[in-house]
Amino acid sequence: MTQTATASRLRLPDPGLSSRLALSARCTAGVRTSTADFFDWFADRRLKHAQNVERIRFDELDRWGFDPATGDLRHASGRFFAIHGLRVRSDFGPVAEWTQPIISQPEFGILGIAMREFDGVLHCLMQAKSEPGNINGVQLSPTVQATRSNYTRVHGGSAVPYLDAFRSAEPGRVLADVLQSEQGAWFHRKRNRNMVVEAGPGVEAGEDFCWLTLGQLHTLLGHESLINMDARTVLSCLPDWHTAGTGGEPAAALHTDREIRSWLTGRRAEHEVVTERLPLNQVSGWHRSADALSHESGRYFSIVAVNVSSRSREVPVWSQPLLQPHGHGLAALLVKRIDGVLHALMSARVEPGFLDVVELGPTVQWTPENYAHLPAAAQPPYLDLVLDRRVARTRFDTVLSEEGGRFRHAQSRYLIVEMQDGEGVEETPDFRWLSERQLDELLKYSSQVNVQARTLVAALRTLR
């Protein structure tokens, strides 16, 4: 083969993708579907997909049960997920050692958004999906949101629509594809495949699906508990059209990329986290009643059981455990312009379920109820700056739901707070200012940016 022939087969990055994404982001009124039509469609979906979710006793669970030897809660098939115990020792945070229940779901699921052009504008195919843990039943979800157990139909239910668009996608049509973690305090090393795929003209929206521009999704992200967690994490994995290069040098940043990589590697090496899987019946301070597994203090979360009937899921009736948090979380990002370039103050955050010890988290990530018994010094750094509106301005402030397939009524308040000119914030060993471009680069790789921070990155892109 000649050198010329070899060169002609090389695949170069799509130079027009950033401009196409930017155009979609500017179309806030919609092209294929008006925003008014969307709300009419979504209200209709909520009516037609109303589900009944009721708390039940553990002994009423169908095909779920506690292992008589270990106490672990698992499905009779050995699939889906299980709840076991975990012992943790860590030098991060105010508590050095504890035991807790944790969800184990080792299989990878697919979270995927299909995109297609209409009238020259990219649209996202979004799904109205009911989840048993959603506080409002139906939320806007990715095109595909399915665990491996679901899409291989262990439950014996119907097939997952549009799945082949992701499992058999041509390489040139894949716009994003990365394994990303989920809540490391509640999941043990769980990751899902986050994908964005450009679909062909033959892909149409079914009755539970709707084509929306990025601009419409950005507007909807400001509505409380409307766009679900899985959609937010996939959107964050799209290339950031704001930071796309123009052929010159990358935009300046306070720290070089090499310095950020070295800092993150150093925090992973220096922080100590030792975890040991335990039988669920050996977690200390947790007690099981007929209908809940809870901590003796009433803090943190409980494991509960629910029975679900739904007209919109692969299986019409089922029962399952859910993790129910006690209190709402707060995830906040401090941002400021440094020499004209927007930066976010990211934390090197340790959670026991992370695969690689540390991931980048928001500036502040906490649940106030879990700290009520601790001294004031145990509160997260920079919390006062997040809550003190006299020295900053709030750019984003919305209560959003966490994943409704495993968590019951889990919500967090997401904040983006911009520091005013002249307000300096000193870095500490666990905090660094990263530019938007640097965050975009890290989101191309697994286990770099945690799920709460990914929601805030998606929100940050709506503010331009």
Coordinates of N, CA and C in Angstrom, one line a residue, residues 246-430:
T246 N -9.3 26.8 18.0 CA -9.4 27.4 16.7 C -8.1 27.2 15.9
G247 N -7.3 26.2 16.3 CA -6.1 26.0 15.6 C -4.9 26.6 16.3
G248 N -5.1 27.4 17.3 CA -4.0 28.0 18.0 C -3.8 27.3 19.3
E249 N -3.1 28.0 20.2 CA -2.8 27.3 21.5 C -4.1 27.2 22.4
P250 N -4.1 26.2 23.2 CA -5.3 26.2 24.1 C -5.4 27.4 25.0
A251 N -6.6 27.7 25.4 CA -6.8 28.9 26.3 C -6.0 28.7 27.6
A252 N -5.5 29.9 28.1 CA -4.7 29.9 29.3 C -5.5 29.4 30.5
A253 N -4.8 28.9 31.5 CA -5.4 28.4 32.7 C -4.4 28.7 33.8
L254 N -4.9 28.8 35.1 CA -4.1 29.1 36.2 C -3.0 28.0 36.4
H255 N -3.3 26.8 36.1 CA -2.3 25.7 36.2 C -2.3 25.0 34.9
T256 N -1.1 24.5 34.5 CA -1.0 23.7 33.3 C -1.7 22.4 33.4
D257 N -2.0 21.7 32.3 CA -2.6 20.4 32.3 C -1.7 19.4 33.1
R258 N -0.4 19.5 32.8 CA 0.6 18.6 33.5 C 0.5 18.8 35.0
E259 N 0.4 20.0 35.5 CA 0.3 20.3 36.9 C -1.0 19.7 37.5
I260 N -2.1 19.9 36.8 CA -3.4 19.3 37.3 C -3.3 17.8 37.4
R261 N -2.7 17.1 36.3 CA -2.6 15.7 36.4 C -1.7 15.2 37.5
S262 N -0.7 15.9 37.7 CA 0.3 15.6 38.8 C -0.4 15.8 40.2
W263 N -1.2 16.9 40.3 CA -1.9 17.1 41.6 C -2.9 16.0 41.9
L264 N -3.7 15.6 40.9 CA -4.7 14.6 41.1 C -4.1 13.3 41.4
T265 N -3.0 12.9 40.7 CA -2.3 11.7 40.9 C -1.7 11.7 42.4
G266 N -1.2 12.9 42.8 CA -0.6 13.0 44.1 C -1.7 12.8 45.2
R267 N -2.9 13.3 45.0 CA -3.9 13.2 46.0 C -4.3 11.7 46.1
R268 N -4.3 11.0 44.9 CA -4.7 9.6 45.0 C -3.6 8.8 45.7
A269 N -2.4 9.2 45.6 CA -1.3 8.4 46.2 C -1.2 8.8 47.7
E270 N -1.6 10.0 48.1 CA -1.4 10.4 49.5 C -2.6 10.1 50.4
H271 N -3.8 10.1 49.8 CA -5.0 9.8 50.6 C -5.0 8.3 50.9
E272 N -5.4 7.9 52.1 CA -5.5 6.5 52.4 C -7.0 6.2 52.5
V273 N -7.4 5.2 51.7 CA -8.8 4.6 51.9 C -8.6 3.1 51.8
V274 N -9.1 2.4 52.8 CA -9.0 1.0 52.9 C -10.4 0.5 53.1
T275 N -10.9 -0.3 52.1 CA -12.3 -0.8 52.2 C -12.2 -2.3 52.3
E276 N -13.2 -2.9 53.0 CA -13.3 -4.3 53.2 C -14.7 -4.7 53.1
R277 N -15.0 -5.6 52.2 CA -16.4 -6.1 52.1 C -16.8 -6.9 53.3
L278 N -18.0 -6.6 53.8 CA -18.5 -7.3 55.0 C -19.9 -7.9 54.7
P279 N -20.2 -9.0 55.4 CA -21.6 -9.5 55.4 C -22.5 -8.3 55.9
L280 N -23.6 -8.2 55.3 CA -24.5 -7.1 55.8 C -24.9 -7.2 57.2
N281 N -25.0 -8.5 57.7 CA -25.4 -8.6 59.1 C -24.2 -8.3 60.1
Q282 N -23.1 -7.9 59.6 CA -22.0 -7.5 60.5 C -21.7 -6.0 60.5
V283 N -22.5 -5.2 59.8 CA -22.3 -3.7 59.9 C -22.8 -3.3 61.2
S284 N -22.0 -2.5 61.9 CA -22.3 -2.1 63.3 C -23.1 -0.8 63.3
G285 N -24.0 -0.7 64.2 CA -24.8 0.5 64.3 C -26.0 0.6 63.4
W286 N -26.2 -0.5 62.6 CA -27.3 -0.5 61.7 C -28.3 -1.7 62.1
H287 N -29.5 -1.4 62.1 CA -30.5 -2.3 62.6 C -31.6 -2.6 61.6
R288 N -32.0 -3.8 61.5 CA -33.1 -4.2 60.5 C -34.4 -4.4 61.2
S289 N -35.4 -3.7 60.8 CA -36.8 -3.9 61.2 C -37.5 -4.7 60.1
A290 N -38.8 -4.8 60.2 CA -39.6 -5.5 59.2 C -39.6 -4.8 57.9
D291 N -39.4 -3.5 57.9 CA -39.5 -2.7 56.6 C -38.4 -1.7 56.4
A292 N -37.3 -1.8 57.1 CA -36.2 -0.8 56.9 C -34.9 -1.3 57.6
L293 N -33.8 -1.0 56.9 CA -32.5 -1.2 57.5 C -31.9 0.2 57.7
S294 N -31.8 0.6 59.0 CA -31.4 2.0 59.2 C -30.3 2.1 60.3
H295 N -29.6 3.3 60.3 CA -28.6 3.5 61.3 C -29.3 3.9 62.6
E296 N -28.7 3.5 63.7 CA -29.3 3.7 65.0 C -29.5 5.2 65.3
S297 N -28.7 6.1 64.7 CA -28.8 7.5 65.0 C -29.9 8.2 64.2
G298 N -30.5 7.5 63.2 CA -31.5 8.1 62.3 C -30.8 8.9 61.2
R299 N -29.5 8.9 61.1 CA -28.9 9.7 60.0 C -28.6 8.8 58.8
Y300 N -28.0 9.5 57.8 CA -27.4 8.9 56.6 C -28.5 8.4 55.6
F301 N -29.0 7.2 55.7 CA -30.0 6.6 54.8 C -30.6 5.4 55.4
S302 N -31.6 4.9 54.7 CA -32.2 3.6 55.1 C -32.3 2.8 53.8
I303 N -32.3 1.5 53.9 CA -32.7 0.5 52.9 C -34.1 0.1 53.1
V304 N -35.0 0.4 52.1 CA -36.4 0.1 52.2 C -36.8 -0.8 51.1
A305 N -38.0 -1.3 51.1 CA -38.6 -2.2 50.1 C -39.8 -1.5 49.5
V306 N -40.0 -1.6 48.2 CA -41.2 -1.1 47.5 C -41.8 -2.1 46.6
N307 N -43.1 -1.9 46.4 CA -43.8 -2.6 45.3 C -44.2 -1.6 44.3
V308 N -44.0 -1.9 43.0 CA -44.2 -1.0 41.9 C -45.1 -1.6 40.8
S309 N -46.1 -0.8 40.4 CA -46.9 -1.1 39.2 C -46.8 0.1 38.3
S310 N -46.5 -0.2 37.0 CA -46.2 0.8 36.0 C -46.7 0.3 34.6
R311 N -47.3 1.3 33.9 CA -47.7 0.9 32.5 C -46.6 1.3 31.5
S312 N -45.5 1.8 31.9 CA -44.5 2.3 31.0 C -43.2 1.6 31.0
R313 N -43.1 0.5 31.8 CA -41.8 -0.1 32.0 C -41.8 -1.5 31.3
E314 N -40.6 -2.1 31.2 CA -40.5 -3.4 30.5 C -41.3 -4.5 31.2
V315 N -41.4 -4.3 32.6 CA -42.2 -5.3 33.4 C -43.3 -4.4 34.1
P316 N -44.6 -4.9 34.0 CA -45.6 -4.0 34.6 C -45.7 -4.0 36.1
V317 N -45.3 -5.0 36.8 CA -45.3 -5.1 38.2 C -44.1 -5.8 38.8
W318 N -43.5 -5.2 39.8 CA -42.3 -5.8 40.4 C -42.1 -5.2 41.8
S319 N -41.2 -5.8 42.5 CA -40.8 -5.2 43.8 C -39.2 -5.2 43.9
Q320 N -38.7 -4.3 44.7 CA -37.3 -4.2 44.8 C -36.9 -3.4 46.0
P321 N -35.6 -3.4 46.5 CA -35.1 -2.5 47.5 C -34.7 -1.2 46.9
L322 N -34.8 -0.2 47.7 CA -34.3 1.2 47.3 C -33.5 1.8 48.5
L323 N -32.5 2.6 48.2 CA -31.8 3.3 49.2 C -32.5 4.7 49.4
Q324 N -32.9 5.0 50.6 CA -33.7 6.3 50.8 C -32.8 7.2 51.7
P325 N -32.3 8.3 51.2 CA -31.4 9.2 52.0 C -32.3 9.9 53.0
H326 N -31.6 10.3 54.1 CA -32.2 11.1 55.1 C -31.7 12.6 55.0
G327 N -32.5 13.4 54.4 CA -32.0 14.8 54.1 C -31.6 15.0 52.7
H328 N -31.7 16.2 52.2 CA -31.3 16.6 50.9 C -29.8 17.0 50.9
G329 N -29.1 16.6 49.8 CA -27.7 17.0 49.6 C -27.6 18.4 49.1
L330 N -26.3 18.9 49.2 CA -26.0 20.2 48.6 C -24.7 20.0 47.8
A331 N -24.7 20.3 46.5 CA -23.5 20.3 45.7 C -23.3 21.6 45.0
A332 N -22.2 22.3 45.4 CA -22.0 23.7 45.0 C -20.7 23.9 44.3
L333 N -20.6 24.7 43.3 CA -19.4 25.0 42.6 C -19.1 26.5 42.7
L334 N -17.9 26.8 43.2 CA -17.5 28.2 43.1 C -16.7 28.4 41.8
V335 N -17.1 29.5 41.1 CA -16.4 29.8 39.8 C -15.9 31.2 39.9
K336 N -14.9 31.5 39.1 CA -14.5 32.9 38.9 C -13.6 33.0 37.7
R337 N -13.5 34.2 37.2 CA -12.6 34.5 36.0 C -11.2 34.8 36.5
I338 N -10.3 34.1 35.9 CA -8.9 34.4 36.2 C -8.2 34.8 34.9
D339 N -7.8 36.1 34.8 CA -7.3 36.6 33.6 C -8.3 36.4 32.4
G340 N -9.6 36.6 32.7 CA -10.6 36.5 31.7 C -11.1 35.1 31.4
V341 N -10.5 34.1 32.0 CA -10.9 32.7 31.7 C -11.6 32.1 32.9
L342 N -12.8 31.6 32.6 CA -13.6 31.0 33.7 C -13.0 29.8 34.3
H343 N -12.9 29.7 35.6 CA -12.3 28.6 36.3 C -13.3 28.1 37.4
A344 N -13.3 26.8 37.7 CA -14.1 26.3 38.8 C -13.2 25.7 39.9
L345 N -13.6 25.9 41.1 CA -12.8 25.4 42.2 C -13.2 23.9 42.5
M346 N -12.4 23.0 42.1 CA -12.7 21.6 42.3 C -12.0 20.9 43.5
S347 N -12.7 20.0 44.1 CA -12.1 19.3 45.2 C -11.6 17.9 44.8
A348 N -10.5 17.5 45.5 CA -10.1 16.1 45.3 C -10.8 15.3 46.4
R349 N -11.9 14.6 45.9 CA -12.9 14.0 46.9 C -12.7 12.5 47.0
V350 N -12.7 12.0 48.2 CA -12.6 10.6 48.5 C -13.9 10.1 48.9
E351 N -14.3 9.0 48.2 CA -15.6 8.3 48.6 C -15.3 6.8 48.6
P352 N -15.8 6.0 49.5 CA -15.4 4.6 49.7 C -15.7 3.7 48.5
G353 N -16.7 4.1 47.6 CA -17.1 3.3 46.5 C -16.3 3.7 45.2
F354 N -15.4 4.7 45.2 CA -14.7 5.0 44.0 C -13.7 3.9 43.7
L355 N -13.5 3.7 42.4 CA -12.6 2.7 41.9 C -11.2 3.1 42.1
D356 N -10.9 4.5 42.1 CA -9.5 4.9 42.1 C -9.3 6.0 43.2
V357 N -9.9 5.8 44.4 CA -9.6 6.6 45.6 C -10.2 8.0 45.5
V358 N -9.8 8.8 44.5 CA -10.2 10.2 44.4 C -10.7 10.5 43.1
E359 N -11.8 11.3 43.1 CA -12.3 11.9 41.8 C -12.5 13.3 42.1
L360 N -12.6 14.1 41.1 CA -12.8 15.6 41.2 C -14.3 15.7 41.6
G361 N -14.6 16.5 42.7 CA -15.9 16.8 43.1 C -16.2 18.3 43.1
P362 N -17.4 18.7 43.4 CA -17.7 20.1 43.5 C -16.9 20.7 44.6
T363 N -16.9 22.1 44.7 CA -16.3 22.8 45.8 C -16.8 22.3 47.1
V364 N -18.2 22.2 47.2 CA -18.8 21.7 48.4 C -19.8 20.6 48.0
Q365 N -19.7 19.5 48.8 CA -20.7 18.4 48.6 C -20.9 17.8 49.9
W366 N -22.2 18.0 50.4 CA -22.5 17.5 51.8 C -24.0 17.4 52.0
T367 N -24.3 16.7 53.0 CA -25.7 16.6 53.5 C -25.7 17.1 54.9
P368 N -26.4 18.3 55.1 CA -26.3 18.9 56.4 C -26.7 18.0 57.6
E369 N -27.7 17.2 57.4 CA -28.2 16.3 58.5 C -27.1 15.4 58.9
N370 N -26.2 15.0 58.1 CA -25.2 14.0 58.4 C -24.0 14.7 59.3
Y371 N -24.0 16.0 59.3 CA -23.0 16.7 60.0 C -23.5 17.4 61.3
A372 N -24.8 17.2 61.6 CA -25.4 17.9 62.7 C -24.8 17.6 64.1
H373 N -24.3 16.4 64.2 CA -23.7 15.9 65.5 C -22.3 16.2 65.6
L374 N -21.7 16.8 64.6 CA -20.2 17.1 64.5 C -19.9 18.5 64.9
P375 N -18.7 18.8 65.3 CA -18.4 20.2 65.6 C -18.3 21.1 64.4
A376 N -18.4 22.4 64.5 CA -18.5 23.3 63.4 C -17.2 23.2 62.5
A377 N -16.1 22.8 63.1 CA -14.9 22.7 62.4 C -14.9 21.5 61.4
A378 N -15.9 20.6 61.5 CA -16.0 19.5 60.6 C -16.7 19.9 59.3
Q379 N -17.3 21.0 59.3 CA -18.0 21.4 58.1 C -17.1 21.6 56.9
P380 N -17.6 21.4 55.7 CA -16.7 21.4 54.5 C -16.0 22.8 54.3
P381 N -14.8 22.8 53.8 CA -14.2 24.1 53.5 C -15.0 24.8 52.5
Y382 N -14.9 26.2 52.5 CA -15.6 27.1 51.6 C -17.1 27.1 51.7
L383 N -17.7 26.4 52.7 CA -19.1 26.4 52.8 C -19.6 27.8 53.0
D384 N -18.9 28.6 53.8 CA -19.4 29.9 54.1 C -19.4 30.8 52.9
L385 N -18.5 30.6 51.9 CA -18.5 31.4 50.7 C -19.7 31.0 49.8
V386 N -20.0 29.7 49.8 CA -21.1 29.2 49.0 C -22.4 29.8 49.5
L387 N -22.6 29.9 50.8 CA -23.8 30.4 51.4 C -23.9 31.9 51.6
D388 N -22.8 32.6 51.6 CA -22.8 34.0 51.8 C -22.9 34.7 50.5
R389 N -24.2 35.2 50.2 CA -24.4 35.8 48.9 C -23.9 37.3 48.8
R390 N -23.4 37.8 49.9 CA -22.9 39.2 49.9 C -21.6 39.3 49.1
V391 N -20.9 38.2 49.0 CA -19.6 38.3 48.3 C -19.6 37.5 47.0
A392 N -20.8 37.2 46.5 CA -20.8 36.4 45.3 C -22.2 36.5 44.7
R393 N -22.4 36.0 43.5 CA -23.7 36.0 42.8 C -24.0 34.6 42.4
T394 N -25.3 34.2 42.6 CA -25.7 32.8 42.3 C -26.1 32.8 40.8
R395 N -25.4 31.9 40.0 CA -25.7 31.7 38.6 C -26.6 30.6 38.3
F396 N -26.7 29.6 39.2 CA -27.5 28.4 39.0 C -28.0 27.9 40.4
D397 N -29.2 27.7 40.6 CA -29.8 27.2 41.9 C -31.0 26.4 41.6
T398 N -30.9 25.1 41.6 CA -32.0 24.2 41.3 C -31.9 22.9 42.1
V399 N -33.1 22.4 42.6 CA -33.1 21.1 43.3 C -33.4 20.1 42.2
L400 N -32.5 19.1 42.1 CA -32.5 18.1 41.1 C -32.5 16.7 41.7
S401 N -33.1 15.7 41.1 CA -33.2 14.4 41.6 C -32.0 13.6 41.3
E402 N -31.6 12.7 42.2 CA -30.6 11.7 41.9 C -31.3 10.5 41.2
E403 N -30.6 9.5 40.9 CA -31.0 8.3 40.2 C -32.2 7.6 40.8
G404 N -33.3 7.5 40.1 CA -34.6 7.0 40.7 C -34.7 5.5 40.6
G405 N -33.8 4.8 39.9 CA -33.9 3.3 39.9 C -33.4 2.6 41.1
R406 N -32.5 3.3 41.9 CA -31.9 2.7 43.0 C -32.1 3.5 44.3
F407 N -32.5 4.8 44.1 CA -32.7 5.7 45.3 C -34.1 6.2 45.4
R408 N -34.6 6.3 46.6 CA -36.0 6.8 46.8 C -36.0 8.2 47.2
H409 N -36.6 9.1 46.4 CA -36.8 10.5 46.7 C -35.5 11.2 47.1
A410 N -34.4 10.8 46.4 CA -33.1 11.4 46.6 C -33.0 12.7 45.8
Q411 N -32.8 13.8 46.5 CA -32.6 15.1 45.8 C -31.5 15.9 46.4
S412 N -30.9 16.7 45.5 CA -29.8 17.6 45.9 C -30.0 19.0 45.4
R413 N -29.6 20.0 46.1 CA -29.6 21.4 45.7 C -28.3 21.6 45.0
Y414 N -28.4 22.0 43.7 CA -27.2 22.3 42.9 C -27.0 23.8 42.7
L415 N -25.9 24.3 43.1 CA -25.6 25.7 43.1 C -24.3 26.0 42.3
I416 N -24.3 27.0 41.5 CA -23.1 27.6 40.9 C -23.0 29.0 41.4
V417 N -21.9 29.4 42.1 CA -21.8 30.7 42.7 C -20.5 31.3 42.1
E418 N -20.7 32.5 41.5 CA -19.6 33.2 40.9 C -19.0 34.2 41.9
M419 N -17.7 34.1 42.1 CA -17.1 35.1 43.0 C -17.0 36.4 42.3
Q420 N -17.2 37.5 43.0 CA -17.1 38.8 42.5 C -15.6 39.2 42.3
D421 N -15.4 40.2 41.5 CA -14.0 40.7 41.3 C -13.4 41.1 42.6
G422 N -12.2 40.7 42.8 CA -11.5 41.1 44.0 C -11.6 40.1 45.2
E423 N -12.6 39.2 45.0 CA -12.7 38.2 46.1 C -11.8 37.0 45.8
G424 N -10.7 36.9 46.6 CA -9.8 35.8 46.4 C -10.1 34.6 47.2
V425 N -9.8 33.4 46.6 CA -10.1 32.2 47.3 C -8.7 31.4 47.2
E426 N -8.2 31.1 48.4 CA -6.9 30.4 48.4 C -7.1 28.9 48.2
E427 N -6.2 28.3 47.4 CA -6.2 26.9 47.2 C -5.6 26.2 48.4
T428 N -6.1 25.0 48.7 CA -5.5 24.2 49.8 C -5.1 22.9 49.1
P429 N -4.4 22.0 49.8 CA -3.9 20.8 49.1 C -5.0 20.0 48.4
D430 N -6.3 20.0 48.9 CA -7.3 19.2 48.2 C -8.2 20.0 47.3

